[in-house]
Coordinates of C-alpha atoms in Angstrom, one line a residue:
M4 CA 3.8 -88.7 0.3
S5 CA 6.5 -86.1 0.9
R6 CA 5.6 -82.7 2.4
A7 CA 6.7 -80.9 -0.8
L8 CA 4.6 -83.1 -3.0
L9 CA 1.6 -82.9 -0.8
L10 CA 1.7 -79.1 -0.5
G11 CA 2.0 -78.9 -4.3
V12 CA -1.2 -81.1 -4.6
V13 CA -3.0 -79.0 -2.1
C14 CA -2.1 -75.7 -3.7
L15 CA -3.0 -77.0 -7.2
S16 CA -6.2 -78.5 -6.1
L17 CA -7.4 -75.4 -4.2
A18 CA -6.3 -72.8 -6.7
Q19 CA -6.9 -74.7 -9.9
P20 CA -9.2 -77.6 -8.8
A21 CA -9.4 -79.4 -12.2
A22 CA -5.8 -79.1 -13.2
A23 CA -4.8 -82.1 -11.1
L24 CA -7.6 -84.1 -12.6
T25 CA -8.3 -83.3 -16.2
S26 CA -5.7 -83.4 -19.0
P27 CA -6.2 -80.6 -21.5
S28 CA -5.0 -82.8 -24.4
R29 CA -8.5 -83.6 -25.8
A30 CA -8.5 -84.2 -29.5
A31 CA -11.4 -81.8 -30.0
V32 CA -9.6 -78.9 -28.3
P33 CA -7.3 -76.8 -30.5
D34 CA -3.6 -76.7 -29.8
S35 CA -3.7 -73.0 -29.1
I36 CA -6.2 -73.5 -26.3
Q37 CA -4.3 -76.4 -24.9
D38 CA -1.2 -74.2 -24.8
Q39 CA -3.2 -71.5 -22.9
L40 CA -4.3 -74.0 -20.3
R41 CA -0.8 -75.3 -19.8
A42 CA 0.5 -71.7 -19.4
G43 CA -2.2 -70.9 -16.8
R44 CA -4.0 -68.4 -19.0
Y45 CA -7.4 -69.7 -17.9
W46 CA -9.6 -66.8 -18.7
K47 CA -8.3 -66.6 -22.3
A48 CA -8.7 -70.4 -22.6
S49 CA -12.2 -70.3 -21.3
V50 CA -13.3 -67.6 -23.8
G51 CA -11.7 -69.6 -26.6
L52 CA -13.2 -72.9 -25.5
R53 CA -16.7 -71.4 -25.2
A54 CA -16.5 -70.1 -28.8
H55 CA -15.0 -73.4 -30.0
L56 CA -17.7 -75.6 -28.3
D57 CA -20.6 -73.4 -29.2
P58 CA -23.4 -74.5 -29.1
L59 CA -22.6 -76.0 -25.7
A60 CA -25.6 -78.3 -25.9
L61 CA -23.7 -80.3 -28.5
A62 CA -20.4 -80.5 -26.5
G63 CA -19.5 -83.9 -25.0
L64 CA -18.9 -84.3 -21.3
Q65 CA -15.1 -84.6 -21.7
D66 CA -14.9 -81.3 -23.6
R67 CA -17.1 -79.6 -21.0
L68 CA -14.8 -80.9 -18.3
V69 CA -11.9 -79.1 -20.0
L70 CA -14.0 -76.0 -20.2
A71 CA -14.8 -76.4 -16.5
Q72 CA -11.1 -76.7 -15.8
A73 CA -10.5 -73.4 -17.5
E74 CA -13.4 -71.7 -15.6
A75 CA -12.1 -73.0 -12.3
G76 CA -8.6 -71.8 -13.1
W77 CA -9.8 -68.1 -13.0
K78 CA -12.3 -68.9 -10.2
N79 CA -15.4 -68.5 -12.2
W80 CA -17.3 -70.9 -10.0
A81 CA -20.7 -70.0 -11.4
G82 CA -19.3 -70.8 -14.9
V83 CA -18.0 -74.2 -13.6
V84 CA -21.5 -75.2 -12.3
E85 CA -23.2 -73.9 -15.5
V86 CA -20.8 -76.0 -17.8
L87 CA -21.0 -79.2 -15.7
E88 CA -24.7 -79.2 -15.1
F89 CA -25.6 -78.3 -18.7
G90 CA -27.7 -81.2 -20.1
A91 CA -27.6 -83.3 -16.8
P92 CA -25.4 -86.2 -18.0
Q93 CA -26.3 -89.8 -17.0
D94 CA -24.7 -91.2 -13.8
Q95 CA -22.6 -93.7 -15.7
E96 CA -21.0 -90.9 -17.8
E97 CA -19.9 -88.9 -14.7
P98 CA -16.3 -89.6 -13.9
G99 CA -14.9 -88.7 -10.5
E100 CA -13.3 -85.5 -11.7
Y101 CA -16.8 -84.2 -12.6
W102 CA -17.9 -84.5 -9.0
Y103 CA -14.7 -83.0 -7.6
L104 CA -15.0 -79.9 -9.8
L105 CA -18.7 -79.5 -9.1
G106 CA -18.2 -80.0 -5.3
V107 CA -15.5 -77.3 -5.2
A108 CA -17.5 -74.9 -7.2
R109 CA -20.7 -75.4 -5.2
E110 CA -18.7 -74.9 -2.0
Q111 CA -17.1 -71.7 -3.3
L112 CA -20.5 -70.4 -4.2
G113 CA -21.7 -70.9 -0.6
D114 CA -23.8 -74.0 -1.1
R115 CA -22.2 -76.2 1.5
A116 CA -24.7 -79.0 1.4
A117 CA -24.5 -79.4 -2.4
G118 CA -20.7 -79.1 -2.3
R119 CA -20.5 -81.8 0.4
E120 CA -22.7 -84.1 -1.6
A121 CA -20.7 -83.8 -4.8
L122 CA -17.4 -84.3 -3.0
E123 CA -18.8 -87.5 -1.4
R124 CA -19.7 -88.7 -4.8
Y125 CA -16.2 -88.0 -6.0
L126 CA -14.8 -90.1 -3.2
A127 CA -17.1 -92.9 -4.3
H128 CA -15.0 -93.0 -7.5
E129 CA -11.7 -92.8 -5.5
V130 CA -8.7 -94.6 -7.0
P131 CA -6.3 -96.1 -4.4
G132 CA -3.3 -93.7 -3.9
D133 CA -5.1 -90.7 -5.5
P134 CA -3.6 -87.7 -3.7
V135 CA -6.5 -85.5 -4.7
A136 CA -8.8 -87.8 -2.6
L137 CA -6.9 -86.5 0.4
V138 CA -7.7 -82.9 -0.6
A139 CA -11.4 -83.9 -1.1
R140 CA -11.5 -85.4 2.4
S141 CA -9.9 -82.3 3.8
R142 CA -12.6 -80.2 2.1
L143 CA -15.3 -82.3 3.6
L144 CA -13.8 -82.0 7.1
R145 CA -13.7 -78.2 6.6
N146 CA -17.3 -78.3 5.5
P147 CA -19.1 -80.4 8.1
D148 CA -22.5 -80.0 9.7
L149 CA -20.4 -78.8 12.7
A150 CA -19.7 -75.5 10.9
D151 CA -23.4 -75.1 10.3
G152 CA -24.1 -75.3 14.0
Q153 CA -25.3 -78.9 14.1
V154 CA -24.9 -80.7 17.4
G155 CA -23.2 -84.1 17.5
A156 CA -20.9 -83.7 14.5
L157 CA -17.7 -82.9 16.4
P158 CA -16.8 -86.6 17.2
D159 CA -17.1 -87.5 13.5
V160 CA -14.9 -84.5 12.5
L161 CA -12.2 -85.3 15.1
R162 CA -12.2 -88.9 14.0
G163 CA -11.9 -87.8 10.3
L164 CA -9.0 -85.6 11.2
Q165 CA -7.2 -88.4 12.9
E166 CA -7.8 -90.7 9.8
L167 CA -6.6 -87.9 7.5
R168 CA -3.4 -87.7 9.5
I169 CA -2.6 -91.3 8.5
G170 CA -2.5 -90.3 4.9
S171 CA -0.8 -86.9 5.4
P172 CA 0.1 -85.3 8.8
V173 CA 0.8 -81.9 7.1
L174 CA -2.7 -81.8 5.4
A175 CA -4.3 -82.9 8.7
D176 CA -2.8 -80.0 10.6
W177 CA -3.7 -77.5 7.9
T178 CA -7.3 -78.8 7.7
A179 CA -7.7 -78.6 11.5
L180 CA -6.4 -75.1 11.5
E181 CA -8.8 -74.0 8.8
L182 CA -11.7 -75.6 10.6
A183 CA -10.6 -74.1 14.0
A184 CA -10.4 -70.6 12.4
E185 CA -13.9 -70.9 11.2
L186 CA -15.2 -72.2 14.5
S187 CA -13.5 -69.3 16.3
R188 CA -15.0 -66.7 13.9
T189 CA -18.4 -68.1 14.6
G190 CA -18.1 -68.1 18.4
R191 CA -17.6 -71.8 19.2
P192 CA -14.8 -71.8 21.8
E193 CA -15.1 -75.4 23.1
E194 CA -15.1 -76.9 19.6
T195 CA -12.2 -74.6 18.6
A196 CA -10.1 -75.9 21.5
Q197 CA -10.9 -79.5 20.7
V198 CA -9.9 -79.2 17.1
L199 CA -6.7 -77.3 17.9
D200 CA -5.7 -80.1 20.3
L201 CA -5.3 -82.3 17.3
V202 CA -2.7 -80.0 15.6
V203 CA 0.8 -81.3 16.0
G204 CA 2.9 -78.7 14.2
A205 CA 4.3 -76.3 16.7
A206 CA 4.5 -73.4 14.3
S207 CA 0.7 -73.3 14.0
G208 CA 0.6 -71.7 17.5
R209 CA 1.9 -68.5 16.0
T210 CA -1.5 -68.0 14.2
S211 CA -3.9 -69.8 16.5
W212 CA -2.8 -68.8 20.0
S213 CA -5.8 -66.5 20.5
W214 CA -8.5 -68.3 18.6
V215 CA -10.2 -69.8 21.7
A216 CA -10.3 -66.4 23.4
D217 CA -11.5 -64.8 20.2
A218 CA -14.4 -67.3 20.1
W219 CA -15.4 -66.4 23.7
A220 CA -15.3 -62.8 22.7
V221 CA -17.6 -63.4 19.7
Q222 CA -19.9 -65.3 22.0
G223 CA -20.0 -62.1 24.2
D224 CA -18.2 -63.5 27.2
T225 CA -15.4 -61.0 27.4
A226 CA -14.4 -62.0 30.9
E227 CA -13.8 -65.6 29.9
A228 CA -11.9 -64.4 26.7
L229 CA -9.6 -62.4 28.9
R230 CA -9.1 -65.3 31.3
V231 CA -8.2 -67.6 28.5
L232 CA -5.8 -65.0 27.0
E233 CA -4.0 -64.5 30.3
A234 CA -3.4 -68.2 30.6
V235 CA -1.6 -68.3 27.2
D236 CA 2.0 -69.6 27.3
R237 CA 4.1 -66.5 26.4
D238 CA 7.5 -68.2 26.6
G239 CA 7.2 -71.0 24.1
P240 CA 8.6 -71.1 20.6
A241 CA 5.2 -70.4 19.1
S242 CA 4.2 -67.7 21.5
P243 CA 3.1 -64.3 20.2
S244 CA 5.3 -61.2 20.6
Q245 CA 4.6 -59.1 23.7
A246 CA 3.3 -56.3 21.6
T247 CA 0.9 -58.6 19.8
F248 CA -0.3 -60.1 23.1
L249 CA -0.9 -56.7 24.7
G250 CA -2.7 -55.5 21.6
K251 CA -5.1 -58.4 21.9
V252 CA -5.6 -58.0 25.7
L253 CA -6.1 -54.2 25.7
P254 CA -9.6 -54.1 24.2
L255 CA -10.8 -56.9 26.4
R256 CA -9.6 -55.0 29.5
L257 CA -11.4 -52.0 28.3
A258 CA -14.6 -54.0 27.6
V259 CA -14.7 -55.4 31.1
G260 CA -14.2 -51.9 32.6
D261 CA -10.9 -52.5 34.3
S262 CA -9.5 -49.0 33.7
A263 CA -6.4 -49.4 35.9
A264 CA -5.3 -52.6 34.2
A265 CA -6.1 -51.2 30.8
A266 CA -3.9 -48.2 31.5
R267 CA -1.0 -50.4 32.5
T268 CA -1.5 -52.5 29.4
A269 CA -1.7 -49.4 27.2
R270 CA 1.6 -47.9 28.7
E271 CA 3.4 -51.2 28.2
L272 CA 2.2 -51.5 24.6
L273 CA 3.3 -47.9 23.7
A274 CA 6.7 -48.6 25.3
L275 CA 7.1 -51.4 22.7
T276 CA 5.5 -49.9 19.6
T277 CA 3.8 -46.8 18.2
R278 CA 2.6 -48.6 15.1
G279 CA -0.7 -50.3 14.3
A280 CA -4.3 -49.9 15.4
S281 CA -3.6 -51.2 18.9
A282 CA -1.0 -48.5 19.6
T283 CA -3.4 -45.9 18.4
Q284 CA -6.2 -47.3 20.6
A285 CA -3.8 -47.3 23.6
A286 CA -2.7 -43.7 23.0
R287 CA -6.2 -42.4 22.6
F288 CA -7.4 -44.2 25.7
L289 CA -4.6 -42.8 27.8
I290 CA -4.9 -39.3 26.6
E291 CA -8.7 -39.0 26.5
N292 CA -9.0 -40.4 30.0
E293 CA -6.1 -38.3 31.3
H294 CA -4.0 -41.2 32.6
P295 CA -0.6 -40.2 33.8
L296 CA 2.2 -40.3 31.3
D297 CA 5.9 -39.3 31.6
G298 CA 7.6 -37.2 28.9
D299 CA 8.6 -40.2 26.8
G300 CA 5.1 -41.7 27.2
H301 CA 3.5 -38.5 25.9
A302 CA 5.9 -38.4 23.0
R303 CA 5.1 -42.0 22.0
A304 CA 1.4 -41.5 22.4
A305 CA 1.5 -38.5 20.1
L306 CA 3.6 -40.5 17.6
A307 CA 1.1 -43.3 17.7
L308 CA -1.8 -40.9 17.1
G309 CA 0.1 -39.2 14.3
R310 CA 0.6 -42.5 12.5
G311 CA -3.1 -43.2 12.7
G312 CA -2.8 -46.9 13.0
E313 CA -0.3 -47.4 10.2
D314 CA 1.9 -50.5 10.6

């Protein structure tokens, strides 16, 4: 699968989950509503469909799938679940698209376990060569027991990412980055590092270079976070800018109580930029603690404070 085609499938499947699965050309759906679906006017289509299918109890599963597509199009996930679970259809009537839509909706509503179960049932209906199956596998890998703090899930996740890479290296990298970001936010530095080790695309480093350190900081180990940051390669093609790097280091040096190193970092940062929250923090620290500044340093600190953190 080409990179462009895959990215199109990913975007379509994430933003409008049913659009890649369900054709709106049902005989029971008026042409005007089909036109709205094709034009991406999902809210208007959902309102029209609900009126057209009323009472919903008499609507067939295929018509409810079209309504669920419209609800998903404008991200009304509760509406998707309501429509799909209305009347509890028999197993033999539930096509794969039913489970994909339900899985995405449950996941978006925060019910990871139910979302995972539905996506697994979708994959049980998988048709060989179905590109949406790759997206479903990606969702499952971004929604593992690992993210819920379960021990022992990481080897399965790493193996799943390697298998996904066979079908699509681009999607595998994107999936790994999404999972690593979640692990970093929840303070899981070791797992974050292992997942990032599987990312091949060099450009990803521009966003993920600090995630392991961030995870240590979330965990409360500021000294280790600082040590990891100071070991970051700052000369490679995916390295952060010097100002970005210093802006990340400054609060950690303040947190560990290294006032002299923090003052050096703050001066270096202000020499590079007077914009953004980090520059404001640097200026406030230097002035409030009466650290020496030359004339240009005073002027830049005043400018940073005057901008109030604006970029």
